[in-house]
Coordinates of C-alpha atoms in Angstrom, one line a residue:
I246 CA -0.2 -23.0 11.5
G247 CA -2.2 -19.7 11.4
S248 CA -3.1 -19.2 15.0
D249 CA 0.2 -20.8 16.1
F250 CA 2.2 -18.4 14.0
T251 CA 0.2 -15.4 15.1
A252 CA 0.8 -16.5 18.7
F253 CA 4.5 -16.8 18.0
L254 CA 4.7 -13.3 16.6
K255 CA 2.8 -11.9 19.5
E256 CA 5.0 -13.7 22.0
D257 CA 8.1 -12.3 20.2
G258 CA 6.4 -8.8 20.4
I259 CA 6.6 -8.3 16.7
Y260 CA 3.0 -9.0 15.6
E261 CA 2.0 -5.4 15.1
E262 CA 5.2 -4.6 13.1
V263 CA 4.8 -7.6 10.9
N264 CA 1.1 -6.9 10.3
V265 CA 1.8 -3.3 9.3
I266 CA 4.5 -4.4 6.8
A267 CA 2.1 -7.0 5.3
I268 CA -0.7 -4.4 4.9
K269 CA 1.7 -1.9 3.3
R270 CA 3.0 -4.6 0.8
V271 CA -0.6 -5.5 -0.1
I272 CA -1.5 -1.9 -0.7
A273 CA 1.6 -1.2 -2.9
Y274 CA 0.8 -4.4 -4.8
Q275 CA -2.8 -3.6 -5.4
I276 CA -2.0 0.0 -6.6
E277 CA 0.8 -1.3 -8.9
Q278 CA -1.5 -3.9 -10.4
E279 CA -4.2 -1.4 -11.1
M280 CA -1.7 1.0 -12.7
K281 CA -0.5 -1.9 -15.0
A282 CA -4.1 -2.8 -15.8
Q283 CA -4.8 0.8 -16.8
K284 CA -1.4 1.2 -18.5
I285 CA -0.5 4.1 -16.2
T286 CA 3.2 4.9 -15.8
K287 CA 4.7 6.3 -12.6
T288 CA 5.1 9.6 -14.3
K289 CA 1.5 9.7 -15.4
M290 CA 0.4 8.6 -11.9
A291 CA 2.3 11.5 -10.4
E292 CA 0.5 13.9 -12.8
L293 CA -2.9 12.4 -11.9
M294 CA -2.1 12.7 -8.2
K295 CA -0.7 16.2 -8.7
T296 CA 2.5 15.2 -7.0
S297 CA 6.0 14.2 -7.8
R298 CA 7.3 10.9 -9.1
A299 CA 9.2 10.5 -5.8
V300 CA 5.9 10.3 -3.9
V301 CA 4.7 7.6 -6.3
N302 CA 7.9 5.7 -5.8
R303 CA 7.5 5.8 -2.0
L304 CA 3.8 4.8 -2.4
L305 CA 4.8 1.7 -4.5
N306 CA 7.8 0.8 -2.3
P307 CA 6.5 -2.0 -0.1
D308 CA 9.3 -1.4 2.5
N309 CA 8.4 2.3 2.9
G310 CA 6.1 2.6 5.9
S311 CA 5.5 6.3 5.6
L312 CA 2.2 6.2 4.0
T313 CA -0.6 8.7 4.7
L314 CA -4.3 8.3 4.2
S315 CA -4.2 11.5 2.0
T316 CA -1.7 9.9 -0.3
L317 CA -3.8 6.7 -0.5
E318 CA -6.9 8.7 -1.2
S319 CA -5.1 10.6 -3.9
A320 CA -3.8 7.4 -5.5
T321 CA -7.1 5.6 -5.5
H322 CA -8.9 8.7 -6.9
A323 CA -6.3 9.0 -9.7
L324 CA -7.1 5.4 -10.6
G325 CA -10.8 5.9 -10.6
K326 CA -11.2 3.8 -7.5
R327 CA -12.5 4.5 -3.9
L328 CA -10.5 4.0 -0.8
S329 CA -12.1 1.9 1.9
V330 CA -10.7 1.5 5.4
S331 CA -12.2 -0.5 8.1
I332 CA -11.4 -1.4 11.8
H333 CA -12.1 -4.9 13.0

């Protein structure tokens, strides 16, 4: 179903949009899971990122597409992780 589904999305002209949404949901999930593992609350995360809790809420909202590399870098740094981005 994989390649057929991809072809279907491309034919409908929504592949890129669906792909972006999927990536954002994975990123939000990974950050949230790491916060849970480290027992970091949203308030503490905002402090570590030197930002507001509203920014953390947007970061963790899988439906919010307004995510910058700067915000991602700040979040991963706050968690003691390193951001890795690649182009295939």
